[in-house]
Short mmCIF file of C-alpha atoms in Angstrom, two decimals:
data_model
loop_
_atom_site.label_atom_id
_atom_site.label_comp_id
_atom_site.label_asym_id
_atom_site.label_seq_id
_atom_site.Cartn_x
_atom_site.Cartn_y
_atom_site.Cartn_z
CA UNK A 1 10.21 81.26 -200.42
CA UNK A 2 7.33 80.20 -202.67
CA UNK A 3 7.38 76.81 -200.93
CA UNK A 4 6.71 78.45 -197.56
CA UNK A 5 3.36 79.65 -198.88
CA UNK A 6 2.47 76.30 -200.45
CA UNK A 7 1.63 73.75 -197.73
CA UNK A 8 1.19 70.93 -200.27
CA UNK A 9 4.75 71.35 -201.56
CA UNK A 10 6.07 71.20 -197.99
CA UNK A 11 4.02 68.06 -197.26
CA UNK A 12 5.20 66.40 -200.47
CA UNK A 13 8.78 66.67 -199.27
CA UNK A 14 8.01 65.16 -195.86
CA UNK A 15 5.71 62.28 -196.74
CA UNK A 16 7.31 59.23 -198.34
CA UNK A 17 5.71 58.16 -201.58
CA UNK A 18 3.38 55.17 -201.26
CA UNK A 19 4.62 52.14 -203.17
CA UNK A 20 3.01 48.72 -203.32
CA UNK A 21 3.95 45.95 -205.71
CA UNK A 22 3.77 42.20 -205.78
CA UNK A 23 7.23 40.83 -206.49
CA UNK A 24 6.57 37.08 -206.51
CA UNK A 25 3.93 34.48 -205.62
CA UNK A 26 5.13 31.01 -204.67
CA UNK A 27 4.24 27.81 -202.85
CA UNK A 28 6.34 27.66 -199.70
CA UNK A 29 5.11 24.28 -198.45
CA UNK A 30 2.65 21.73 -199.80
CA UNK A 31 1.35 18.42 -198.49
CA UNK A 32 -1.37 15.94 -199.42
CA UNK A 33 -2.06 12.77 -197.46
CA UNK A 34 -4.70 10.12 -197.92
CA UNK A 35 -3.83 7.74 -195.07
CA UNK A 36 -6.81 5.42 -195.57
CA UNK A 37 -6.57 4.94 -199.33
CA UNK A 38 -7.69 2.78 -201.04
CA UNK A 39 -10.33 1.68 -198.51
CA UNK A 40 -11.69 5.23 -198.32
CA UNK A 41 -12.78 4.93 -201.96
CA UNK A 42 -14.91 1.85 -201.19
CA UNK A 43 -17.43 3.77 -199.11
CA UNK A 44 -19.82 6.57 -200.10
CA UNK A 45 -18.14 9.96 -199.91
CA UNK A 46 -19.85 11.86 -197.09
CA UNK A 47 -17.32 14.54 -196.19
CA UNK A 48 -16.94 16.47 -192.99
CA UNK A 49 -14.48 19.33 -193.59
CA UNK A 50 -12.31 20.92 -190.92
CA UNK A 51 -10.50 24.03 -192.06
CA UNK A 52 -7.69 25.95 -190.40
CA UNK A 53 -6.46 29.24 -191.81
CA UNK A 54 -3.54 31.35 -190.65
CA UNK A 55 -1.45 34.23 -191.97
CA UNK A 56 2.04 35.40 -191.08
CA UNK A 57 4.27 38.17 -192.30
CA UNK A 58 7.84 39.28 -191.81
CA UNK A 59 10.17 41.88 -193.20
CA UNK A 60 12.86 40.21 -195.31
CA UNK A 61 14.58 43.26 -196.75
CA UNK A 62 14.30 47.00 -197.08
CA UNK A 63 10.63 47.64 -197.91
CA UNK A 64 10.28 43.93 -198.76
CA UNK A 65 7.84 41.72 -196.87
CA UNK A 66 6.98 38.04 -197.06
CA UNK A 67 3.35 37.20 -196.38
CA UNK A 68 2.27 33.57 -196.03
CA UNK A 69 -1.27 32.20 -196.03
CA UNK A 70 -1.40 28.72 -194.52
CA UNK A 71 -4.49 26.64 -195.25
CA UNK A 72 -5.04 23.20 -193.73
CA UNK A 73 -8.09 21.17 -194.71
CA UNK A 74 -8.87 17.81 -193.17
CA UNK A 75 -11.73 15.87 -194.68
CA UNK A 76 -13.15 12.91 -192.82
CA UNK A 77 -16.08 10.60 -193.43
CA UNK A 78 -19.03 12.24 -191.65
CA UNK A 79 -20.28 9.00 -190.05
CA UNK A 80 -17.17 6.94 -189.34
CA UNK A 81 -14.73 9.80 -188.72
CA UNK A 82 -12.15 8.07 -190.96
CA UNK A 83 -9.78 10.59 -192.53
CA UNK A 84 -10.29 10.77 -196.27
CA UNK A 85 -7.49 13.26 -196.85
CA UNK A 86 -5.44 16.02 -195.30
CA UNK A 87 -4.11 18.85 -197.44
CA UNK A 88 -1.84 21.73 -196.39
CA UNK A 89 -0.65 24.63 -198.47
CA UNK A 90 1.54 27.55 -197.47
CA UNK A 91 1.11 30.14 -200.20
CA UNK A 92 3.76 32.84 -200.01
CA UNK A 93 4.18 36.20 -201.59
CA UNK A 94 6.87 38.85 -201.65
CA UNK A 95 5.51 42.40 -201.50
CA UNK A 96 7.43 45.64 -201.89
CA UNK A 97 5.74 48.20 -199.65
CA UNK A 98 7.03 51.70 -198.96
CA UNK A 99 5.37 54.77 -197.51
CA UNK A 100 3.24 52.88 -194.98
CA UNK A 101 4.01 52.58 -191.30
CA UNK A 102 2.43 51.40 -188.08
CA UNK A 103 -1.21 50.44 -188.23
CA UNK A 104 -1.50 51.03 -192.00
CA UNK A 105 1.41 48.68 -192.72
CA UNK A 106 0.08 46.10 -190.25
CA UNK A 107 -3.36 46.23 -191.89
CA UNK A 108 -1.87 45.87 -195.38
CA UNK A 109 0.21 42.84 -194.33
CA UNK A 110 -2.61 41.28 -192.28
CA UNK A 111 -5.58 41.77 -194.58
CA UNK A 112 -4.81 43.14 -198.05
CA UNK A 113 -1.85 40.89 -198.93
CA UNK A 114 -3.61 37.67 -197.77
CA UNK A 115 -6.57 38.64 -199.97
CA UNK A 116 -4.17 38.70 -202.93
CA UNK A 117 -2.65 35.30 -202.05
CA UNK A 118 -5.72 33.28 -201.05
CA UNK A 119 -7.05 32.56 -204.57
CA UNK A 120 -3.70 30.94 -205.41
CA UNK A 121 -3.81 28.78 -202.27
CA UNK A 122 -7.42 27.87 -203.02
CA UNK A 123 -6.58 26.75 -206.57
CA UNK A 124 -3.57 24.77 -205.32
CA UNK A 125 -5.71 22.90 -202.76
CA UNK A 126 -8.38 22.12 -205.33
CA UNK A 127 -5.72 20.79 -207.71
CA UNK A 128 -4.15 18.55 -205.03
CA UNK A 129 -7.52 17.15 -203.97
CA UNK A 130 -8.40 16.42 -207.59
CA UNK A 131 -5.07 14.63 -208.12
CA UNK A 132 -5.83 12.56 -205.04
CA UNK A 133 -8.93 11.30 -206.87
CA UNK A 134 -11.44 13.09 -204.64
CA UNK A 135 -14.24 15.44 -205.64
CA UNK A 136 -13.22 19.11 -205.89
CA UNK A 137 -12.81 21.07 -202.66
CA UNK A 138 -13.53 24.64 -203.71
CA UNK A 139 -13.02 26.73 -200.60
CA UNK A 140 -15.29 29.71 -200.13
CA UNK A 141 -13.74 33.17 -200.29
CA UNK A 142 -12.32 34.37 -196.97
CA UNK A 143 -12.91 37.78 -195.43
CA UNK A 144 -9.38 38.65 -194.29
CA UNK A 145 -10.59 42.12 -193.25
CA UNK A 146 -12.89 40.52 -190.66
CA UNK A 147 -10.14 38.11 -189.54
CA UNK A 148 -7.76 41.04 -189.10
CA UNK A 149 -10.37 43.00 -187.09
CA UNK A 150 -10.99 39.95 -184.83
CA UNK A 151 -7.25 39.54 -184.28
CA UNK A 152 -6.91 43.21 -183.31
CA UNK A 153 -9.91 42.93 -180.97
CA UNK A 154 -8.41 39.85 -179.24
CA UNK A 155 -5.08 41.70 -178.88
CA UNK A 156 -6.85 44.73 -177.38
CA UNK A 157 -8.79 42.53 -174.95
CA UNK A 158 -5.58 40.71 -174.01
CA UNK A 159 -3.76 43.96 -173.28
CA UNK A 160 -6.70 45.21 -171.16
CA UNK A 161 -6.63 42.11 -168.96
CA UNK A 162 -2.86 42.35 -168.39
CA UNK A 163 -3.00 45.98 -167.25
#
């Protein structure tokens, strides 16, 4: 009967406890190509960088989610357009998440988890580029919160035009 007078005790029984933990970080896929080596090294390095960034997530077990950040960087000679190198990294992570549902879970998987993984993908790309005998390619930090908001806005606009 004491619980009937204590709304916090009643809420504590109903709301699942929030749990978030990183289980594992791993490279899911990795590729480095320098199709025009060694001739690319015989000209001054004037890079033009094209960057593609994508995130995906899927539930792989009870309260267990895989999040993947895929980064593709293509660097070409600014004047000739000759590809210097192409590097791709899919940085994965397993996250145990409980107590979140709906929009909160979607936001965590679409923005927070990629923020955790991106520094690892960034370091991996820099390492590959260095091993390919090119100057470092230190990618700038990415605002996954803004990317997530843009994705949600595009989805909302898409659903408005189909109604």
